[in-house]
XYZ file of C-alpha atoms in Angstrom:
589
model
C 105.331 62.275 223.666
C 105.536 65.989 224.156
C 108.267 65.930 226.440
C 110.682 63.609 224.012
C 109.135 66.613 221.287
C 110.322 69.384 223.731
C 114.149 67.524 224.422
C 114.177 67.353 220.522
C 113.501 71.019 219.803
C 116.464 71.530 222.012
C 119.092 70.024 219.888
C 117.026 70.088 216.471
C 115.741 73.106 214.891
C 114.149 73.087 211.498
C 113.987 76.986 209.992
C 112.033 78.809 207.912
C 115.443 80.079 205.585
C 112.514 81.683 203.261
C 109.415 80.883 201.689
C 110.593 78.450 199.585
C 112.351 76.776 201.916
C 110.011 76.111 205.009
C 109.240 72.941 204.896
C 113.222 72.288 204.551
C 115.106 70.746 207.046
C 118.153 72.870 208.045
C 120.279 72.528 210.942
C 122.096 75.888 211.960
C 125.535 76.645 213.382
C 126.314 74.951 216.318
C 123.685 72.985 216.466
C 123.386 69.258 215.835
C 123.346 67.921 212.594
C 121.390 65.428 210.292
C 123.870 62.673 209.929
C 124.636 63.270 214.078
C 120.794 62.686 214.230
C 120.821 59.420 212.542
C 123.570 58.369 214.691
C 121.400 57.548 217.617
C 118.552 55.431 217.457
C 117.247 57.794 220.754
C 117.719 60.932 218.334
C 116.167 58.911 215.532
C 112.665 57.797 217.612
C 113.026 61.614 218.805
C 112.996 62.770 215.090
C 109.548 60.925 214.267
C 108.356 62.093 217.493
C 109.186 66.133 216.082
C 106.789 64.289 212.881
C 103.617 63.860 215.318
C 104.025 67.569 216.317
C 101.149 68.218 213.824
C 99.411 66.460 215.644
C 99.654 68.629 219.285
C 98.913 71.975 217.111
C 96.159 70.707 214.857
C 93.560 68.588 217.689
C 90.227 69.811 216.942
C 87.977 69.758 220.376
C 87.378 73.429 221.691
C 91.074 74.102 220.695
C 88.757 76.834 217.839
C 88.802 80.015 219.230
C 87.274 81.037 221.658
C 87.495 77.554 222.929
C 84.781 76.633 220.438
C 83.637 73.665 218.613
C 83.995 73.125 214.686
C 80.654 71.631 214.835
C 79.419 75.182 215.893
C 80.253 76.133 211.995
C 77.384 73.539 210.799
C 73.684 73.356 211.766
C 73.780 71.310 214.070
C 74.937 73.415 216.778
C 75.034 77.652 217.150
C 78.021 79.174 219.037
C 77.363 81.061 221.968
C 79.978 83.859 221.151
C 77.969 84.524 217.440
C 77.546 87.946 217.634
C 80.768 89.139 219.676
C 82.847 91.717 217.455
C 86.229 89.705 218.597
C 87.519 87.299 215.961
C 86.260 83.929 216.990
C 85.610 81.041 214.984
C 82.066 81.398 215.375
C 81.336 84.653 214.126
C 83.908 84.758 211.435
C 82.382 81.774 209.905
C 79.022 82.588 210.139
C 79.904 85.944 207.998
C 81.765 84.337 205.364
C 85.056 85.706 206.136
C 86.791 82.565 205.014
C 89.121 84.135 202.400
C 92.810 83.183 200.744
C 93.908 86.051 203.499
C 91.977 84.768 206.428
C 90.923 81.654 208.018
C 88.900 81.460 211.369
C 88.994 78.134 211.644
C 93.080 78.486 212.199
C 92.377 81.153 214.901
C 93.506 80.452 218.178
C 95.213 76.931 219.511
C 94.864 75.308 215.745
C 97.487 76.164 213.781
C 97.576 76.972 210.009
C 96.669 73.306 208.605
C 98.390 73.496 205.209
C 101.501 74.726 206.721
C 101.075 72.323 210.098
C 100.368 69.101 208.168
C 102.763 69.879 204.874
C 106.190 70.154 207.292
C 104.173 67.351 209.056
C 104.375 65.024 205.608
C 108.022 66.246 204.970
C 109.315 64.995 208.635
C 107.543 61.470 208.066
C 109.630 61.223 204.908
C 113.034 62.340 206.228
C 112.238 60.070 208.604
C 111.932 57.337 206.327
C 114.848 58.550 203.901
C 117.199 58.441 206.935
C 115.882 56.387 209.922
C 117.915 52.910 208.442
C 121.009 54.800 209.171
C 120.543 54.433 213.204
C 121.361 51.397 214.731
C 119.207 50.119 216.746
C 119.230 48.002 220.142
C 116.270 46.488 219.381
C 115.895 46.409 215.876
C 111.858 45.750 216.356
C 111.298 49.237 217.217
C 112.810 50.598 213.934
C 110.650 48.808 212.019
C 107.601 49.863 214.394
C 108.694 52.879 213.902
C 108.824 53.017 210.313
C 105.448 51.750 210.039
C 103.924 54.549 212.375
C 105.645 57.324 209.719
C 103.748 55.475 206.730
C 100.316 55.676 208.447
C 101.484 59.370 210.023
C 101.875 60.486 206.397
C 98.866 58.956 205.461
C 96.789 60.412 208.131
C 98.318 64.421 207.597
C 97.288 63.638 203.480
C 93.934 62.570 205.293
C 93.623 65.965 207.205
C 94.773 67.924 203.872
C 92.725 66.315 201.068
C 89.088 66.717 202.978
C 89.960 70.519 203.580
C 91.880 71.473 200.312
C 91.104 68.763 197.916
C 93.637 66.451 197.118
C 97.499 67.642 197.095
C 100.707 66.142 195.066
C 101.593 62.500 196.677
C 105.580 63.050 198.105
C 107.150 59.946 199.419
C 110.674 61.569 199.764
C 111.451 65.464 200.991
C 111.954 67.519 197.971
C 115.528 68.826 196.952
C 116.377 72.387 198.486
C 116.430 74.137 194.882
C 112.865 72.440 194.207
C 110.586 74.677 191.940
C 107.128 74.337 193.975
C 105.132 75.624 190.692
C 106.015 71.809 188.984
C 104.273 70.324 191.587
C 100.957 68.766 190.284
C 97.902 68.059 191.959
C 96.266 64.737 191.370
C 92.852 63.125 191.754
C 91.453 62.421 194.643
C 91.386 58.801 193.731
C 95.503 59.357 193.523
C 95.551 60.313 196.998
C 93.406 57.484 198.146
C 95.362 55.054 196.449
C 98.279 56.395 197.803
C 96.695 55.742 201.252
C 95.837 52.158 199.845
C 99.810 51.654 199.504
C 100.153 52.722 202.960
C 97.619 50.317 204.558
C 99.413 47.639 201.851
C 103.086 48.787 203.467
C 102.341 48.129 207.163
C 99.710 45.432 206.978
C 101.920 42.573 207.531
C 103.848 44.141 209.982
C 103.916 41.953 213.504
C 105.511 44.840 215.167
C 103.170 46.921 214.372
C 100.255 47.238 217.031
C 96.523 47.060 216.541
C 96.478 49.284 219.460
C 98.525 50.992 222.082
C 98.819 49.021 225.257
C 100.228 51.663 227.699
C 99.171 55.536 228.364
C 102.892 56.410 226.931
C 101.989 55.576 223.775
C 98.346 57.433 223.396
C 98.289 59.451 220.511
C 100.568 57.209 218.710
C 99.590 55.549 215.299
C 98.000 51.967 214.699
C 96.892 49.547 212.323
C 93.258 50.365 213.199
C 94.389 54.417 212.611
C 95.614 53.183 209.128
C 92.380 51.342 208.340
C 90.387 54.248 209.275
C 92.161 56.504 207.606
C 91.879 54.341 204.415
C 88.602 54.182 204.594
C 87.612 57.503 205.127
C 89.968 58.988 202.311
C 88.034 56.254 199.551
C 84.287 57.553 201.392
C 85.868 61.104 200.132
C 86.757 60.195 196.440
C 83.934 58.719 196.115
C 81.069 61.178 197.611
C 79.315 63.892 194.893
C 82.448 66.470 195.729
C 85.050 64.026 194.451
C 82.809 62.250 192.080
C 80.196 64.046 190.149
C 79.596 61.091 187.441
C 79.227 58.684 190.362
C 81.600 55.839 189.465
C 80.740 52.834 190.918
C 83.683 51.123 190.977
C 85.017 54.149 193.884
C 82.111 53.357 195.886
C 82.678 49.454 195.415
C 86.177 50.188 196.715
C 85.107 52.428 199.646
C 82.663 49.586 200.828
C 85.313 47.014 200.569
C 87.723 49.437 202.771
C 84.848 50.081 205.884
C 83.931 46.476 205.323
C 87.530 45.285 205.584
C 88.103 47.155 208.680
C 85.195 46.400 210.439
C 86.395 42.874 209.836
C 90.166 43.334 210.810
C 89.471 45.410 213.526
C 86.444 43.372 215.416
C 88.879 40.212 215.012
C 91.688 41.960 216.652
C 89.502 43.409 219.923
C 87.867 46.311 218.395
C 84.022 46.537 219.171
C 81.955 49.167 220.315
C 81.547 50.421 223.812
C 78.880 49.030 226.237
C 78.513 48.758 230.150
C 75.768 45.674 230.429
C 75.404 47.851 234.001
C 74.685 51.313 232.154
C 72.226 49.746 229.226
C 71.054 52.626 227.181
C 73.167 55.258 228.957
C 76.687 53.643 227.402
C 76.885 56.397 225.016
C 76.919 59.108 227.074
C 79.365 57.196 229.230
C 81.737 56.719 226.599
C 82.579 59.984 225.972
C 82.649 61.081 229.768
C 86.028 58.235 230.202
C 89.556 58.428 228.924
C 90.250 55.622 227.144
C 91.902 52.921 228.904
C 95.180 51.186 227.186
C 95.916 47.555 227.531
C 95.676 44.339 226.267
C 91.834 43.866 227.610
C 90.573 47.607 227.929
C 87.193 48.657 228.857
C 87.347 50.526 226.245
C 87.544 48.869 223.173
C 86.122 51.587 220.913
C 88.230 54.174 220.993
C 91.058 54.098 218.125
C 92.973 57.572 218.084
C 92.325 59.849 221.193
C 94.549 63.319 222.404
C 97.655 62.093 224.447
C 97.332 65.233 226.343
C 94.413 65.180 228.798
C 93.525 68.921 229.125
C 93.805 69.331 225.145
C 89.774 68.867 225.124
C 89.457 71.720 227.321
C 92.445 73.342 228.078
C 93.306 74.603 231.449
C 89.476 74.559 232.505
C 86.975 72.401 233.277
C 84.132 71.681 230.429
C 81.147 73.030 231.996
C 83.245 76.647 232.279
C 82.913 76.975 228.691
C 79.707 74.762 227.869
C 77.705 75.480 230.705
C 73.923 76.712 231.689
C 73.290 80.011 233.531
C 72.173 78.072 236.342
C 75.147 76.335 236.837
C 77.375 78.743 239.166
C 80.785 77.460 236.903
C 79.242 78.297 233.533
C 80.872 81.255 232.246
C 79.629 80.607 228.714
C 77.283 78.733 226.948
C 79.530 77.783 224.211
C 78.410 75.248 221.204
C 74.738 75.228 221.600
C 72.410 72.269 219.782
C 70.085 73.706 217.225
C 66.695 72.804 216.376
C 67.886 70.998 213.565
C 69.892 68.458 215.659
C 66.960 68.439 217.814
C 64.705 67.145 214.896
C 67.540 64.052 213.631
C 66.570 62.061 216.803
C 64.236 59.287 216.142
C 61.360 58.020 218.542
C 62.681 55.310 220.526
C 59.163 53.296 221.174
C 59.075 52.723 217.060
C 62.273 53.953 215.692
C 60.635 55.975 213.460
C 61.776 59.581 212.904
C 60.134 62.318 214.455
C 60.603 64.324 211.016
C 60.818 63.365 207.584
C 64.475 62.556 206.538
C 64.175 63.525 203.361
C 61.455 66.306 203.225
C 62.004 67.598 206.647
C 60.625 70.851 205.947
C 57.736 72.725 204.372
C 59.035 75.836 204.540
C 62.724 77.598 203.909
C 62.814 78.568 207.059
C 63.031 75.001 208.859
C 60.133 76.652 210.897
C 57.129 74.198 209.563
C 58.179 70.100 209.870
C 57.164 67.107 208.030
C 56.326 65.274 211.340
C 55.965 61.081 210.442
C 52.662 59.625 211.024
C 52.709 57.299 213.752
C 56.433 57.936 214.784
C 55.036 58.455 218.592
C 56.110 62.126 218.268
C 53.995 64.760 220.035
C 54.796 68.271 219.684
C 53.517 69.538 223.129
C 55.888 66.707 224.309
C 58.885 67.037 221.631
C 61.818 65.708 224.428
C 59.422 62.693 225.529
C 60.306 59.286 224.260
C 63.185 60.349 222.026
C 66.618 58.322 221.033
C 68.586 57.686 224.162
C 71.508 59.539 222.597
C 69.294 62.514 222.183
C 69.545 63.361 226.521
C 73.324 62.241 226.282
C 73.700 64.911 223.856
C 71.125 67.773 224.494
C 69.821 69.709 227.298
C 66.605 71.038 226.960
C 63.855 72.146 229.241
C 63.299 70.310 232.188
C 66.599 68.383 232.086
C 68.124 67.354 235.016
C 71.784 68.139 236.425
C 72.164 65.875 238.910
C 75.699 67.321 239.625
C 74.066 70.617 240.853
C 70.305 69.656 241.352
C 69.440 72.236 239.278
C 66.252 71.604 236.557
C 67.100 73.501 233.511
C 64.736 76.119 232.599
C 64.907 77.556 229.027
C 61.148 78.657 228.860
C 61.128 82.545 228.554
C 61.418 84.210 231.941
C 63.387 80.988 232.999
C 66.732 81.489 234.341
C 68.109 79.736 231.439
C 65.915 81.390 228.890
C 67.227 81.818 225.258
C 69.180 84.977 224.774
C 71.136 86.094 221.224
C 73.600 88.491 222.630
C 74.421 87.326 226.155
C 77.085 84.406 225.731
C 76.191 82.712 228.777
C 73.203 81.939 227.315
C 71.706 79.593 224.450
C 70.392 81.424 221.484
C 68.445 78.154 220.486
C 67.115 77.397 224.187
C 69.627 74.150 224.437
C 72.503 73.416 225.904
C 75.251 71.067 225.291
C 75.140 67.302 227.333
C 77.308 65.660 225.196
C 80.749 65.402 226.864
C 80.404 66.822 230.103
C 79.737 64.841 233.025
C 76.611 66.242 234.687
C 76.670 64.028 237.631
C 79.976 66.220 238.745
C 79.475 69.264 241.042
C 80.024 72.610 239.746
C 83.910 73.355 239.498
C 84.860 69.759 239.675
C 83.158 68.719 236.001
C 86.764 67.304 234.664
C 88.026 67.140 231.244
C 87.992 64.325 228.656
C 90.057 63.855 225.688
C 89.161 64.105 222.540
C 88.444 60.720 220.553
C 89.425 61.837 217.560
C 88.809 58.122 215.640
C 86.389 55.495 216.898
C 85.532 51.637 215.479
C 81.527 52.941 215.272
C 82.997 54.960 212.164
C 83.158 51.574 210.081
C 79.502 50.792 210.472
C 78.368 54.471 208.913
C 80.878 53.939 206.285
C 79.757 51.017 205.247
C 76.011 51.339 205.062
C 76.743 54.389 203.459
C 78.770 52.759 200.450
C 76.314 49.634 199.990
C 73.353 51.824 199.689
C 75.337 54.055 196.879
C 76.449 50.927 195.248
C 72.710 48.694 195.536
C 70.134 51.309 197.114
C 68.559 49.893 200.169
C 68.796 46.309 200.632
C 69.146 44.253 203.775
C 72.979 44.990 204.182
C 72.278 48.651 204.540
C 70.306 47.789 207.601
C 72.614 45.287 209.208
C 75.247 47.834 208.903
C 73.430 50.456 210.755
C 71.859 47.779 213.603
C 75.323 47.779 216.078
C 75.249 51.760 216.927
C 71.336 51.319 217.060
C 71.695 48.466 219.514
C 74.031 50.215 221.333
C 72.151 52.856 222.089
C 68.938 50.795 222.269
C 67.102 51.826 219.650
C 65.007 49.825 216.948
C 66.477 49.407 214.163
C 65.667 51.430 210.822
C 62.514 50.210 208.845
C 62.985 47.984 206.124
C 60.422 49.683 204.121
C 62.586 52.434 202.445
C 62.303 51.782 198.656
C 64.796 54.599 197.054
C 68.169 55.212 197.631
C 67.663 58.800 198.144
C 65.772 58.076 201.111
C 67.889 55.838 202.522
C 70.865 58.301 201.600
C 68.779 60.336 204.058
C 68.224 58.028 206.825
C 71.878 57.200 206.961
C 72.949 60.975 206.913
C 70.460 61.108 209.760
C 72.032 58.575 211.705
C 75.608 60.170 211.013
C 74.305 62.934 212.914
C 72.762 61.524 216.075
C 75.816 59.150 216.712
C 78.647 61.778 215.597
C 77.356 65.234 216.884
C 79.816 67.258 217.882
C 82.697 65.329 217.012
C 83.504 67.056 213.737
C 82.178 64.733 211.197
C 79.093 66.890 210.057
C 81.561 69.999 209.219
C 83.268 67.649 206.548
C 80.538 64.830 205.625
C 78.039 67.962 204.157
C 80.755 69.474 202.150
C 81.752 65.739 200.820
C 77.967 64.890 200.090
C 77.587 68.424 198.428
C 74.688 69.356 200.378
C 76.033 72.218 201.806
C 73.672 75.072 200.094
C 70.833 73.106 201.850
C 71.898 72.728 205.212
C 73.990 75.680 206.521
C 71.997 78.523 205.372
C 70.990 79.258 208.862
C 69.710 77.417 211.907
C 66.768 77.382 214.461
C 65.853 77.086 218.236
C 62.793 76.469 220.205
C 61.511 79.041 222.137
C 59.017 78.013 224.928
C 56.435 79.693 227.087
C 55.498 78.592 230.492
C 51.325 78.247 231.023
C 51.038 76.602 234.127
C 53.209 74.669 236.849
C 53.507 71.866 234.224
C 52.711 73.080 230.593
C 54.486 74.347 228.026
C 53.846 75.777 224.353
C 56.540 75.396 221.854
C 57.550 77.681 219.161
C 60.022 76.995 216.736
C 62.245 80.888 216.038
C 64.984 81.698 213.722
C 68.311 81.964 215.405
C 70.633 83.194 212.801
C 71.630 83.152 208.816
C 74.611 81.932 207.973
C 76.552 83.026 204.843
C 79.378 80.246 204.683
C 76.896 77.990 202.298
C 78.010 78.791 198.628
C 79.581 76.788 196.384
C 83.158 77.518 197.166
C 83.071 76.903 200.761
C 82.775 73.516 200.331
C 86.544 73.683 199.863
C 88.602 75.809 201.728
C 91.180 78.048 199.781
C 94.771 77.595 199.582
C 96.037 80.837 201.706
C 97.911 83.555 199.257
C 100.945 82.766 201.110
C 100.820 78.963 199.560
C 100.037 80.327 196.206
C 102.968 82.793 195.848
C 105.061 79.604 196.062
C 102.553 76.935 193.902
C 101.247 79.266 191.511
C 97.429 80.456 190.925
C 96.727 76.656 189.116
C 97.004 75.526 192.701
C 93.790 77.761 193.932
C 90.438 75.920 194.683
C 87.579 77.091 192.545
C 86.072 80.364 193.598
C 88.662 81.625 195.178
């Protein structure tokens, strides 16, 4: 895909006349014009391909600077690179220099979003204004084609609304003269049944896939996108940020959406991914494997993944910029897990949580737990007996690289000990597991690409919506069972009684299963809970006694001061305003 982008950039350029005009297609002197465009259906498919660009400068993974995480800007994990004095992701966030001027989260290989994604929406409808002008060969790929610019549209509004709330709903570019200050901005509900239409448009489509079926194609858009994109825009409209007088009838809808597509999708080869020869170490598998394309794959999980290989990582391999001071690659520890991810894994002997989820602390300081009676937990032993996707995720002390032969040591005096202002080491005495292979040798770890949508999505979404609609019932349960299976772990007691506590438990289970992969930095600021989880974060510092015992202290790492009100929306950048007007600005900005 980035090569037909690259041969299209050479005979299409689309300029930024002024400020007014930059989302405007113009075609300058001597170069070759709109209708010649549409003259071609090779110039035409190479038009929507220019629409996915987005896509290649907006693709999450360590793509933050400095190759970071966006899951280092929640509590689950602590950047490495917090208290540098360059301007990284990390410690920008973590001093609340998120502004109308400034956004680290745009620093680096991520590109502006509202910019990126807006000129994003406005190819996807030129596109569509124009594409029935070309003539095709095969007149199946034009309508393909015109169905992967609905759900492409769909998906940027997807990208926009969870960052900046919801934004006006264009389904044709806007006239050159257009006065930008007119433009209104709906409801989120608008937005999501906007998204509705989109699923509605493309649905019935036969030449539409259900998935891509050759390695040309990755990063292209599907059915399954379309469903998951529908169903997370309804899980936004209808959490506390969207709606604060908790109308049913948005949560009814967003169950029927996750319920729908767990339906559609499992009948049309979706499930989630387990090797019967791996058992309880699938997960960890699946995220060490590019997806492979085809009408029988492997890997049937996977639903929207980078086309480009070395996006995940860039030009180096994973432990370089997620690795342990042991490991003779490592030349930074990068996204480190906190103590607070630590304590979301549940026991897997009883399935019981280790903490409380819904009192997990006495103290403000997360330094005191509400340990579970009779969960199996012990804290002289915390890493003993925990969820299997706790060691695909974390390493701790006494973890094993097999890649190296190296046993971690984060105790203090270890060689991997916790240090604050050294970034090749953890300030929260773990390192990262999740994504990088450790049975590789050192300087031969290689990348993986970032699986930006996966089917397991549908289960969380689900469970979530039937417990805000009934509270916890049986459903609730059954919904959460097929990533617990997976991972072989019991399933959740059925002796919850409120729905706050099973709001809890299923937040809980959002993290284990989607640390890392971007989901927390959104799902906290939907649920509104952001004041109570990202005021700052903690490790586990550990002293060695003898050749075999340890003592465990829980420490403060750092506080954070990105956890008011108005972070939980990001602002629209001055730039934006100047052309929208100051109605346009989120509140407290």
């Amino acid at each position: 895909m980035q090569n037909k982008i690259n041969k299209l950039l050479c005979i299409i350029l689309l300029l930024s006349a002024s400020s007014c005009q930059k989302y405007l297609d113009i075609t300058p002197d001597g170069r070759m014009s709109m209708d010649e465009v549409w003259s071609s259906n090779t110039t035409a498919a190479a038009y929507l391909n220019y629409a996915y660009e987005p896509m290649l400068l907006s693709q999450g993974g360590t793509q933050y600077y400095w190759h970071a995480f966006l899951e280092s800007c929640t509590d689950l994990f602590h950047d490495s690179h917090a208290s540098d004095p360059l301007a990284l992701i990390s410690n920008g966030w973590y001093q609340g220099t998120l502004s109308p001027t400034y956004d680290p989260t745009t620093i680096g290989d991520n590109k502006p979003t509202l910019d990126v994604f807006w000129s994003g929406i406005r190819r996807c409808n030129v596109f569509l204004m124009n594409v029935d002008k070309a003539v095709f060969n095969d007149p199946r790929e034009k309508i393909r084609l015109k169905a992967e610019a609905i759900v492409l549209r769909a998906y940027y509004y997807m990208e926009l609304s969870r960052k900046y709330g919801p934004m006006p709903i264009l389904k044709e570019p806007l006239p050159i003269d257009v006065d930008f200050s007119t433009l209104k901005r709906p409801a989120m509900q608008d937005v999501a049944g906007f998204v509705n239409e989109s699923w509605l448009a493309v649905k019935d489509v036969p030449e539409f896939p259900w998935r891509l079926l050759n390695a040309t194609e990755k990063g292209r858009m599907t059915k399954a996108v379309m469903l998951l994109v529908r169903a997370r825009v309804q899980a936004l409209s209808a959490s506390p940020l969207w709606n604060p007088n908790h109308e049913a009838e948005k949560w009814a809808l967003a169950k029927n959406y996750a319920s729908e597509g767990l339906q559609l999708l499992s009948s049309n080869g979706y499930e989630l991914y387990h090797d019967a020869t791996l058992g309880e170490k699938s997960f960890e598998e699946y995220f060490l494997t590019p997806s492979d394309l085809g009408a029988a794959p492997r890997d049937k999980e996977t639903i929207l993944e980078n086309s480009n290989l070395n996006a995940f990582y860039g030009s180096g391999f994973p432990s370089y910029i997620n690795g342990f001071p042991q490991r003779p690659d490592a030349i930074k520890a990068g996204s480190c897990p906190t103590q607070e991810l630590v304590d979301a894994f549940d026991m897997k002997a009883t399935g019981l949580p280790a903490i409380d989820p819904l009192n997990r602390y006495q103290d403000a300081g997360h330094l005191n737990p509400n340990y579970v009676n009779q969960s199996g937990y012990d804290p002289l032993n915390p890493y003993v007996g925990r969820d299997p996707r706790f060691y695909a995720t974390v390493l701790y002390n006494g973890a094993y690289s097999p890649g190296t032969g190296i046993t971690l040591q984060t105790y203090v005096g270890g060689a991997s000990e916790i240090r604050k202002r050294d970034v090749s080491y953890s300030p929260t005495g773990y390192y990262l597991r999740k994504y990088i292979n450790q049975n590789s040798p050192p300087h031969q770890s290689p990348g993986t690409p970032w699986k930006r949508m996966r089917f397991a999505e549908f289960y969380l979404l689900l469970a979530e919506a039937e417990n805000e609609l009934n509270g916890p019932n049986q459903n609730v349960y059954l919904a959460l069972k097929p990533v617990r299976d997976r991972a072989h772990m019991p399933n959740i007691k059925s002796a919850i009684t409120s729905k706050e506590e099973a709001r809890a438990y299923i937040q809980k289970e959002w993290t284990t299963e989607f640390a890392l992969e971007e989901q927390r930095f959104w799902n906290v600021r939907r649920w509104k809970i952001l004041d109570q989880t990202d005021k700052l974060v903690t490790g586990m510092q550990i002293t060695k006694t003898g050749t075999n015992s340890f003592t465990y202290q829980r420490v403060p790492v750092f506080e954070r001061k990105s956890w008011e009100a108005r972070f939980l929306i990001f602002p629209i950048p001055n730039i934006e305003i100047a052309i929208y007007g100051a109605a346009w600005q989120n509140p407290g900005w």
